[in-house]
Tab-separated table of C-alpha atoms and ligand atoms in Angstrom:
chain	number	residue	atom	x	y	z
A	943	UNK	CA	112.638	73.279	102.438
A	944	UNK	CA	112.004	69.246	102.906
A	945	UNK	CA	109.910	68.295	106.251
A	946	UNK	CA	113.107	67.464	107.485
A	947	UNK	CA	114.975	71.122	106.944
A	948	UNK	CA	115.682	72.792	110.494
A	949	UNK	CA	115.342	76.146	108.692
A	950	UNK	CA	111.828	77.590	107.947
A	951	UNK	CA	112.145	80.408	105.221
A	952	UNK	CA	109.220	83.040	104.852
A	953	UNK	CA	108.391	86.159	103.353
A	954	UNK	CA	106.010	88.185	104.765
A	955	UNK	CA	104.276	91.348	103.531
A	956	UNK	CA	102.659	93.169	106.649
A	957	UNK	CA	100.248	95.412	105.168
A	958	UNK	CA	97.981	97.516	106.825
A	959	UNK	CA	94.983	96.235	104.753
A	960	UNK	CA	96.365	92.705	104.202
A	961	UNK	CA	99.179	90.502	105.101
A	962	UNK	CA	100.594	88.127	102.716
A	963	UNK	CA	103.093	85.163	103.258
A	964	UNK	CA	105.251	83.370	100.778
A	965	UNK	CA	106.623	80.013	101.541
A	966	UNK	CA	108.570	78.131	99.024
A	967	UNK	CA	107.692	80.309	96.173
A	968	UNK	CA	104.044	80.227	97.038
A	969	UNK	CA	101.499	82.518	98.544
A	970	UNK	CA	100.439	80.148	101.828
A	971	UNK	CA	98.830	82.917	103.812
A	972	UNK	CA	96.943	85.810	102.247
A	973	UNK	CA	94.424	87.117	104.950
A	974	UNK	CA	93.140	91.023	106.028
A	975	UNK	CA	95.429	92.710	108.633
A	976	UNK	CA	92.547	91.973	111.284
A	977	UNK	CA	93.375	90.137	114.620
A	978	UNK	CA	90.096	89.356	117.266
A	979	UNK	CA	91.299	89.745	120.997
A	980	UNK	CA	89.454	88.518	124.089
A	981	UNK	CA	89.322	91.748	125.907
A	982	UNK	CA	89.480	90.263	129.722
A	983	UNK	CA	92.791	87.717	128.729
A	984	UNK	CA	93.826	89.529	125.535
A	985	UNK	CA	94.272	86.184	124.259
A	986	UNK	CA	94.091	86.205	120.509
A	987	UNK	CA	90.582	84.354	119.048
A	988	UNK	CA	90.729	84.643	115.674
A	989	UNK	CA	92.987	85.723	112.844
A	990	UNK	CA	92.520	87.179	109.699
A	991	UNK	CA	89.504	86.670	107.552
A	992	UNK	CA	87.518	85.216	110.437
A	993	UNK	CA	88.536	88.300	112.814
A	994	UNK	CA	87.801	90.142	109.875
A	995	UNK	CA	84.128	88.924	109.598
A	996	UNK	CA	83.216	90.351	113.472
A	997	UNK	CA	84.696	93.584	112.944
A	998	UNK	CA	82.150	95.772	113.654
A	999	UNK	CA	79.620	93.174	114.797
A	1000	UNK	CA	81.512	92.312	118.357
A	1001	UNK	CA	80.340	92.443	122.032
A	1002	UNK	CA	81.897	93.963	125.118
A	1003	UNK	CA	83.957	90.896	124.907
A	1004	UNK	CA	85.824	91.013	121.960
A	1005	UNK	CA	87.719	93.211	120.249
A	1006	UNK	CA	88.974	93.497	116.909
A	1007	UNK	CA	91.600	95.539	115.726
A	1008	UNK	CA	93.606	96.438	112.599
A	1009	UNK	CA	97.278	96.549	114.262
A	1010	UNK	CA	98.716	98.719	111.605
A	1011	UNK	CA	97.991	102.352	110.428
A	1012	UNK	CA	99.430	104.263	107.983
A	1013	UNK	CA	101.688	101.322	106.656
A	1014	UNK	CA	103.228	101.336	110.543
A	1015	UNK	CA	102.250	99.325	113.660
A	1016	UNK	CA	100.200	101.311	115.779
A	1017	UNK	CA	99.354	98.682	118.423
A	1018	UNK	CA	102.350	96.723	119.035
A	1019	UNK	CA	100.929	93.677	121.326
A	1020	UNK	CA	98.399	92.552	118.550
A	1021	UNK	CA	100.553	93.109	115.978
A	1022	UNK	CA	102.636	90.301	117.227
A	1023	UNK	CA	99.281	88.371	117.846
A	1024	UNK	CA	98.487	88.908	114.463
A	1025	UNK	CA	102.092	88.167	113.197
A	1026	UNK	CA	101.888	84.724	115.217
A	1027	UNK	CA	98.608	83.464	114.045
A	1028	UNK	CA	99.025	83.721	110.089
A	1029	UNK	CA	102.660	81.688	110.698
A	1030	UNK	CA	100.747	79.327	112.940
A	1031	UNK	CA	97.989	78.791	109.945
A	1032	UNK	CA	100.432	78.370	107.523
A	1033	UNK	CA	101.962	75.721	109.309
A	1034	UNK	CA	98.402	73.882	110.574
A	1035	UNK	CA	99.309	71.546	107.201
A	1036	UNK	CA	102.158	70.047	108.195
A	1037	UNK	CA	103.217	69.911	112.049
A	1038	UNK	CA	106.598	69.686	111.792
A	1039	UNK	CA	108.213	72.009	114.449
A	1040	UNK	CA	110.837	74.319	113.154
A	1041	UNK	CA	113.440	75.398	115.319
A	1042	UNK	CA	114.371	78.391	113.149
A	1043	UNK	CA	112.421	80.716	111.336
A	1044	UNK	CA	114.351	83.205	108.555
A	1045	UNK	CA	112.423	85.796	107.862
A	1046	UNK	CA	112.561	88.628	105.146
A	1047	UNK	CA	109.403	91.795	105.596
A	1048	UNK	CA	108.846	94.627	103.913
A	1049	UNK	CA	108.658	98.066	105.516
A	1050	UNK	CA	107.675	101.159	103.727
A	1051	UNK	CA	110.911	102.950	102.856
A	1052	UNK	CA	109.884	105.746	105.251
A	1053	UNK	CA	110.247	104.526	108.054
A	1054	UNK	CA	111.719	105.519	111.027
A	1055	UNK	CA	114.441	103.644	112.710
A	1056	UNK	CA	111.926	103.432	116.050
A	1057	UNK	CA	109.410	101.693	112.938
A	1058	UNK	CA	112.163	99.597	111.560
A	1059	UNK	CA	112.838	98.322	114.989
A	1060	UNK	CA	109.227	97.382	115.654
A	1061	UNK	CA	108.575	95.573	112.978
A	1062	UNK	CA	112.051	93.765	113.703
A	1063	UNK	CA	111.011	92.723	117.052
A	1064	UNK	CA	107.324	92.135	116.528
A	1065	UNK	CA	108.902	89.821	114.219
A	1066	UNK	CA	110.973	88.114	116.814
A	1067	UNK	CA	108.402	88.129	119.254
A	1068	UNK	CA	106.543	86.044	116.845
A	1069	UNK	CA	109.449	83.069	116.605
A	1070	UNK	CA	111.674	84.917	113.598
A	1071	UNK	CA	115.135	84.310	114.419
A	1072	UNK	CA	117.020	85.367	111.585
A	1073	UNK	CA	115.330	88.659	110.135
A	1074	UNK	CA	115.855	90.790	107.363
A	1075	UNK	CA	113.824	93.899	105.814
A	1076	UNK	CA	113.517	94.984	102.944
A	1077	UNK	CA	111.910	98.580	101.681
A	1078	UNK	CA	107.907	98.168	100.207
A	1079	UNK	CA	109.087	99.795	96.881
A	1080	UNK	CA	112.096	97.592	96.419
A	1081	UNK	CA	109.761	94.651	96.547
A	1082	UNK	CA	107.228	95.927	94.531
A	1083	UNK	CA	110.086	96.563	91.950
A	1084	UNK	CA	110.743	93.002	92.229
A	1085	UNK	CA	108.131	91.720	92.247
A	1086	UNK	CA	106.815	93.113	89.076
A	1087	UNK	CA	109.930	92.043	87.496
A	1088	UNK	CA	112.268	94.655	87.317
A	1089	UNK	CA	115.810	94.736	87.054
A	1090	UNK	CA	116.427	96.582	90.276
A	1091	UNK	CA	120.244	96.209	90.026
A	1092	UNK	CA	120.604	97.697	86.414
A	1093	UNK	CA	122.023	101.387	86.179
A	1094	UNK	CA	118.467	102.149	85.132
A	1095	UNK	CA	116.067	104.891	86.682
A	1096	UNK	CA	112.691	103.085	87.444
A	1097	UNK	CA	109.402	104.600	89.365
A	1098	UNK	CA	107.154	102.756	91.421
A	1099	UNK	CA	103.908	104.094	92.655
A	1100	UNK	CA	102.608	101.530	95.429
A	1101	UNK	CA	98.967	102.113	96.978
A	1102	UNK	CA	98.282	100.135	99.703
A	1103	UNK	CA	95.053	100.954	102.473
A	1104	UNK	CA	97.034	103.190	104.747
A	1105	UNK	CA	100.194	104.557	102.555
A	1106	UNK	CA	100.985	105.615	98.709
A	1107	UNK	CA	104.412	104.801	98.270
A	1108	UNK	CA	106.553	106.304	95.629
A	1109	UNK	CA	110.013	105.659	94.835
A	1110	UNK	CA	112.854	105.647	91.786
A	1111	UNK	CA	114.937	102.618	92.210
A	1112	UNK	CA	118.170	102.226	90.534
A	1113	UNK	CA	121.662	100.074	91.150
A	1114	UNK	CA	119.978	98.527	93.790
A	1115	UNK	CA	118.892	101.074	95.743
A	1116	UNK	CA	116.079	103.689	96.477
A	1117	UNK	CA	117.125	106.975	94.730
A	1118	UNK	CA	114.516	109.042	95.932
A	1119	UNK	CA	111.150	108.464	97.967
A	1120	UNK	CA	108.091	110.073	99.063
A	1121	UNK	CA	105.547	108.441	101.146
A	1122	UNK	CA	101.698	109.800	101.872
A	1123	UNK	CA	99.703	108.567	103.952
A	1124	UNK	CA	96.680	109.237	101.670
A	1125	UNK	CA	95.712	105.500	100.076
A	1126	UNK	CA	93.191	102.774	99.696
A	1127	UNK	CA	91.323	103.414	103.611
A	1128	UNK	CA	90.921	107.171	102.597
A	1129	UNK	CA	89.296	106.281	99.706
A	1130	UNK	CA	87.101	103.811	101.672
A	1131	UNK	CA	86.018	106.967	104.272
A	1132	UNK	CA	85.651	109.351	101.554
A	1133	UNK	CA	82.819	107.011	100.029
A	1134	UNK	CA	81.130	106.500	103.629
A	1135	UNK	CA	81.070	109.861	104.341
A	1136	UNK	CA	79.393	110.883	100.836
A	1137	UNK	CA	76.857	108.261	101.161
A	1138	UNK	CA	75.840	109.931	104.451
A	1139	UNK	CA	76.212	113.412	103.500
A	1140	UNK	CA	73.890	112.702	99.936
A	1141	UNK	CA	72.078	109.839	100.525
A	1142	UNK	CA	71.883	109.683	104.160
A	1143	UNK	CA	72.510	106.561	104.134
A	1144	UNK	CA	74.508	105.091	107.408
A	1145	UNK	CA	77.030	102.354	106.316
A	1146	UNK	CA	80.123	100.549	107.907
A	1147	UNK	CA	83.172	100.627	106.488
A	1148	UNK	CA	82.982	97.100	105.071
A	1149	UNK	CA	80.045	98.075	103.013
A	1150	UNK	CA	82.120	100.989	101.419
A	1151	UNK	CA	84.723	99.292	100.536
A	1152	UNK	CA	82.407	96.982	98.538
A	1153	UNK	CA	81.225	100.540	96.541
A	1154	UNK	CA	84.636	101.479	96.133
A	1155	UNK	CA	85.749	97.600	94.569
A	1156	UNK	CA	82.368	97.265	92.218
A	1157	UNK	CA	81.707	100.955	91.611
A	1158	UNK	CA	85.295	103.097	92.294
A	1159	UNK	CA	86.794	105.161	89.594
A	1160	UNK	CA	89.343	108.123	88.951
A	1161	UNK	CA	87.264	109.254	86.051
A	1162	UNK	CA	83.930	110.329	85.670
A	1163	UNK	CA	84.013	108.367	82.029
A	1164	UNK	CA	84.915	105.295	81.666
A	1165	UNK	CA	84.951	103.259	78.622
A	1166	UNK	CA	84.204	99.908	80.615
A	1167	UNK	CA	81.271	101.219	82.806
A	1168	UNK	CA	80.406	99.158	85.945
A	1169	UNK	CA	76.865	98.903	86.578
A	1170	UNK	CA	75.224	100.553	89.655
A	1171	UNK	CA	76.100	99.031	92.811
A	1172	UNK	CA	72.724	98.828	94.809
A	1173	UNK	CA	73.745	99.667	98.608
A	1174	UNK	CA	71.113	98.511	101.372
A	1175	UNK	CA	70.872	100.307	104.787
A	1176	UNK	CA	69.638	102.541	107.713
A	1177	UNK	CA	68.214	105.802	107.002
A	1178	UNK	CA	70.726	108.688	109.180
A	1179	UNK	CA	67.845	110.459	110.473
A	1180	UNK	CA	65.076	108.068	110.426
A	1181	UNK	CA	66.905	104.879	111.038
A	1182	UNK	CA	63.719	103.522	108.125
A	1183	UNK	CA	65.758	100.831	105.658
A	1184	UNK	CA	66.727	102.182	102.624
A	1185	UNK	CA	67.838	100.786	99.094
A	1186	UNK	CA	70.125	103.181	97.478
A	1187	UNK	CA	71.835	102.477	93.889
A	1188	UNK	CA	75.130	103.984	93.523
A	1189	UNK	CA	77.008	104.753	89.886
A	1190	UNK	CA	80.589	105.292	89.014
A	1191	UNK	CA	80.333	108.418	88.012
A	1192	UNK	CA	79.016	109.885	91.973
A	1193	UNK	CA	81.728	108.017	93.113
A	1194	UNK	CA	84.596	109.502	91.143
A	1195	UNK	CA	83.545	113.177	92.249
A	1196	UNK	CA	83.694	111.436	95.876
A	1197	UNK	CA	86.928	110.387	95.499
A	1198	UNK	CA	88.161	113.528	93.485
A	1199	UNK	CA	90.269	115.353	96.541
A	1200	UNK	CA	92.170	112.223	97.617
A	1201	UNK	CA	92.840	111.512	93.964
A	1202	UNK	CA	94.142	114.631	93.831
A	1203	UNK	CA	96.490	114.396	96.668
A	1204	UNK	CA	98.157	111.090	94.955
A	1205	UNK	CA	98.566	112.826	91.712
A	1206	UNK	CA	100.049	115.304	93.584
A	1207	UNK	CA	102.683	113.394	95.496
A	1208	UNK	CA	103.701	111.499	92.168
A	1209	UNK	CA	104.076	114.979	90.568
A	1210	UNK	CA	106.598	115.848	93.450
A	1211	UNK	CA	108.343	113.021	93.550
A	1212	UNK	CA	109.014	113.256	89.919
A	1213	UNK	CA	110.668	117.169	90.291
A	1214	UNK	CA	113.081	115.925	92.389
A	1215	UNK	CA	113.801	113.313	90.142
A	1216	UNK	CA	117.831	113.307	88.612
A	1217	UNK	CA	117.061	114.040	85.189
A	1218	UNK	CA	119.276	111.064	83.625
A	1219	UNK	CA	116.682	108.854	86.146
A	1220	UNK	CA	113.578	111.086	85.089
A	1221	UNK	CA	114.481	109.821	80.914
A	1222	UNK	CA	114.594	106.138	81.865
A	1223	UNK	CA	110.962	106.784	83.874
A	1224	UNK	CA	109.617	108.578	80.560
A	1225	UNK	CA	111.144	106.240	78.471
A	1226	UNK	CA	109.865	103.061	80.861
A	1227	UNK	CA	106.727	104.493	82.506
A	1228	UNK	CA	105.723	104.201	85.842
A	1229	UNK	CA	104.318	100.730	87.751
A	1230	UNK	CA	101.342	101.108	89.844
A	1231	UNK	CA	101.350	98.272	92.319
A	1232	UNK	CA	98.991	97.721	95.194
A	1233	UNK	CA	95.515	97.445	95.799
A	1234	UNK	CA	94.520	100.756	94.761
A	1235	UNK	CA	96.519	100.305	91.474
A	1236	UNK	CA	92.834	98.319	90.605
A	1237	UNK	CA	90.532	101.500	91.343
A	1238	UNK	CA	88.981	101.955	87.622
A	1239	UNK	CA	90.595	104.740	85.591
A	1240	UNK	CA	93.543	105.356	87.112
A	1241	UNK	CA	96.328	104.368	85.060
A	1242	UNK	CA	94.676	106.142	82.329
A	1243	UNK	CA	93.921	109.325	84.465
A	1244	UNK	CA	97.646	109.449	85.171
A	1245	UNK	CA	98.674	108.683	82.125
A	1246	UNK	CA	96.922	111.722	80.899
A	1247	UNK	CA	97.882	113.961	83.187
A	1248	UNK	CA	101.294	113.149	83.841
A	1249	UNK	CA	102.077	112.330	80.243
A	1250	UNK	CA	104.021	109.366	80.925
A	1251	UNK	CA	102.565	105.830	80.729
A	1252	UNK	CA	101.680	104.192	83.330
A	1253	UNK	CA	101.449	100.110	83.829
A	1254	UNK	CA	99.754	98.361	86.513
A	1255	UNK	CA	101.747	95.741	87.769
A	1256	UNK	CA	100.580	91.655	86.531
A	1257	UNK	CA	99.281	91.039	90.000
A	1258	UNK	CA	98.982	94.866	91.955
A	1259	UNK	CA	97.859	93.033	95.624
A	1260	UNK	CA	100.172	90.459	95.428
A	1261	UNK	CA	103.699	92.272	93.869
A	1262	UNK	CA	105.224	93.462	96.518
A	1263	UNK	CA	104.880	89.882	98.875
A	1264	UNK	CA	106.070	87.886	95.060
A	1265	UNK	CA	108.922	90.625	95.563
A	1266	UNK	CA	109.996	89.851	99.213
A	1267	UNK	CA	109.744	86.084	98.243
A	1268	UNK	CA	112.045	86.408	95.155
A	1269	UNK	CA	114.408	88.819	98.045
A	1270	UNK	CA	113.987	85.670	100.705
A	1271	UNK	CA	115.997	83.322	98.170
A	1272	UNK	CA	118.583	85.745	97.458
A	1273	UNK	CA	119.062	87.321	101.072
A	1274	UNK	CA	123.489	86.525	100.396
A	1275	UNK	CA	123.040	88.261	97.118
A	1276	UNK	CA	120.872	91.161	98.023
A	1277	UNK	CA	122.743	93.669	99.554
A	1278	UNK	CA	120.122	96.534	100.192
A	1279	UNK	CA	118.512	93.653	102.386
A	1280	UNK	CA	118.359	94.734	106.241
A	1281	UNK	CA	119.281	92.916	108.592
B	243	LIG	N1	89.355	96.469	92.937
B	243	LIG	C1	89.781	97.417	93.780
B	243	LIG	N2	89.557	98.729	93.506
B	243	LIG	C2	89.986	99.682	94.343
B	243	LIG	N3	90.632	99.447	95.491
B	243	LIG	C3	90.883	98.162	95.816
B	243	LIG	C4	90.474	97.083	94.988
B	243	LIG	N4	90.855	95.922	95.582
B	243	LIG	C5	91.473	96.264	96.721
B	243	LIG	N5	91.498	97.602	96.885
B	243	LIG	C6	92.035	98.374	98.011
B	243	LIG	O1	93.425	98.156	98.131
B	243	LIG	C7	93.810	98.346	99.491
B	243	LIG	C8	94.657	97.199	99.935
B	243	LIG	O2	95.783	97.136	99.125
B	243	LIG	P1	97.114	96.394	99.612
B	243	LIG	O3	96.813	94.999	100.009
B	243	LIG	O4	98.128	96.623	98.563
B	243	LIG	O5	97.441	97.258	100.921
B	243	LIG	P2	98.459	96.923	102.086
B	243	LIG	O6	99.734	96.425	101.492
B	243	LIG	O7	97.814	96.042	103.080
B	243	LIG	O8	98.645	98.368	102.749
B	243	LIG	P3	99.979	99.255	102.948
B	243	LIG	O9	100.925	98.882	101.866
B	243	LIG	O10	99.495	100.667	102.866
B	243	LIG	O11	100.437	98.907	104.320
B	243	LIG	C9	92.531	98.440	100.315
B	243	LIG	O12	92.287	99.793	100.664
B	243	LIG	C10	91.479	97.915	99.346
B	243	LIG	O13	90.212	98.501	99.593
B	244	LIG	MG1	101.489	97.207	100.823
């Protein structure tokens, strides 16, 4: 696009932990899902990291709110908020006003058509006027380089905060899907309610997430062992501060269940795999894409139990946005594209 183009391309990857958006080939906007509301006006106050930053530290004022659960909008009105205030900051560089915005977004490939319509006109509410979708899985695919047209069976296992998505793509299309909504947030809870439960230790769920990036694992050994993650807060019952040090090792029997539940789904989705599809997944192995793709262990836990190798996509947070962006330049060409 030159500053003179009357057509403003972007991709956008609405995530219910973080929302990405490619312009040109490049990542311009890559902020949490968080949008800060003035509660009396509703008028929008801050956008992503910044709203991010007085989540949980607001007054009666302001409120901040994470418009998607679950990989779906839950609150529609600051969704759209949300939607307009990362294109707004992506275009704070250069003020040119563009008349028309295409857009292509990603949707999990569960969704409803009452979803797939929401995110459609969330997206015209925020100034889209030409708007495609495209399915999470598809663009993960993409985005870690597959050749999603080829007659070839692939599987991609995507774990986002609010959904694991899994899906075998082949001839351009999604041959089979299942979708749980067990993912990177349930992980975060499970380690905030441990911490209470054994150490009685009261923390928000910022401060659990930051156990679950330095100290998270899927197996109680690891051959590249983090050091202990020393946690700081209240006391449950006396509300005294406490300084707690937390290991891997707790922290993988925390997150055994959910774990569980993924390797579970991916087991499932594999059964009802075609078998000529289910010898091109054994033959290429699975991709793990998202953010929870980076949880310690995990490949190789499923890789162990599953028997099939598993690879964790170049860049897991980023693959399926790269994958809508690579989908946003070939929108005539692409004919599992939305519209
Ligand atoms: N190093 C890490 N280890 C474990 N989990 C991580 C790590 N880094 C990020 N995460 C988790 O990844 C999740 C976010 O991943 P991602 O950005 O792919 O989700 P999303 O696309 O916003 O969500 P969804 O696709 O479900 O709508 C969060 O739950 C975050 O805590
Ligand atoms: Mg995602």
């Amino acid at each position: 696009m030159g500053l003179f183009s009357f057509t403003q391309e972007i991709a956008m990857d609405l995530g219910t932990a973080n929302t990405i958006i490619i312009s040109n080939g490049k990542i311009v906007v890559d902020e949490p899902s968080v949008v800060a509301l003035d509660r009396r006006t509703d008028k929008m106050i801050a956008v992503g990291e910044k709203a991010r930053q007085m989540h949980g530290k607001t007054h009666e004022n302001i409120r901040t709110i994470r418009p998607l659960r679950d990989g779906v909008i839950a609150d529609f009105y600051a969704c759209e908020q949300m939607m307009r205030g990362m294109i707004k900051m992506m275009n704070t560089h250069h003020r040119l006003f563009s008349p028309s915005l295409r857009m292509v977004i990603c949707v999990p490939s569960g969704s409803t058509e009452v979803e797939l319509r929401a995110v459609r006109d969330s997206a015209e509410h925020a100034g889209g006027r030409d708007v495609y979708l495209i399915f999470e899985p598809m663009a993960a695919a993409i985005g870690i380089g597959i050749d999603v047209e080829a007659p070839e069976g692939n599987m991609i296992v995507d774990i986002g905060g609010g959904s694991t998505e899994i899906a075998v793509i082949s001839l351009g299309g999604i041959v089979s899907n299942k979708s749980i909504r067990i993912a990177g947030d349930d992980l975060t809870s499970d380690i905030q309610e441990y911490m209470g439960r054994q150490h009685n230790l009261k923390i928000g769920e910022r401060t659990a997430e930051q156990i679950k990036i330095h100290v998270g694992a899927a197996l109680t050994e690891l051959e590249d062992a983090p050091e202990d993650f020393i946690v700081h807060g209240p006391n449950r019952m006396t509300a005294l501060p406490m300084e707690v040090p937390v290991c891997y090792q707790e922290i993988a029997h925390c997150l055994e269940k959910s774990i569980a539940k993924m390797e579970t789904a991916i087991l499932s989705a594999l059964e009802q795999t075609p078998p000529e599809l289910y010898a091109d997944i054994v033959h290429n192995g699975i991709y793990l894409a998202g953010g929870g793709a980076l949880l310690r262990g995990l490949d190789k836990r499923l890789t162990d139990k599953i028997n099939i190798p598993f690879h964790i996509a170049e860049d897991p947070l980023h693959a399926v946005a790269k994958g809508t962006g690579v989908a946003l330049k070939n929108v005539d060409k692409f004919s599992f594209l939305m519209r």
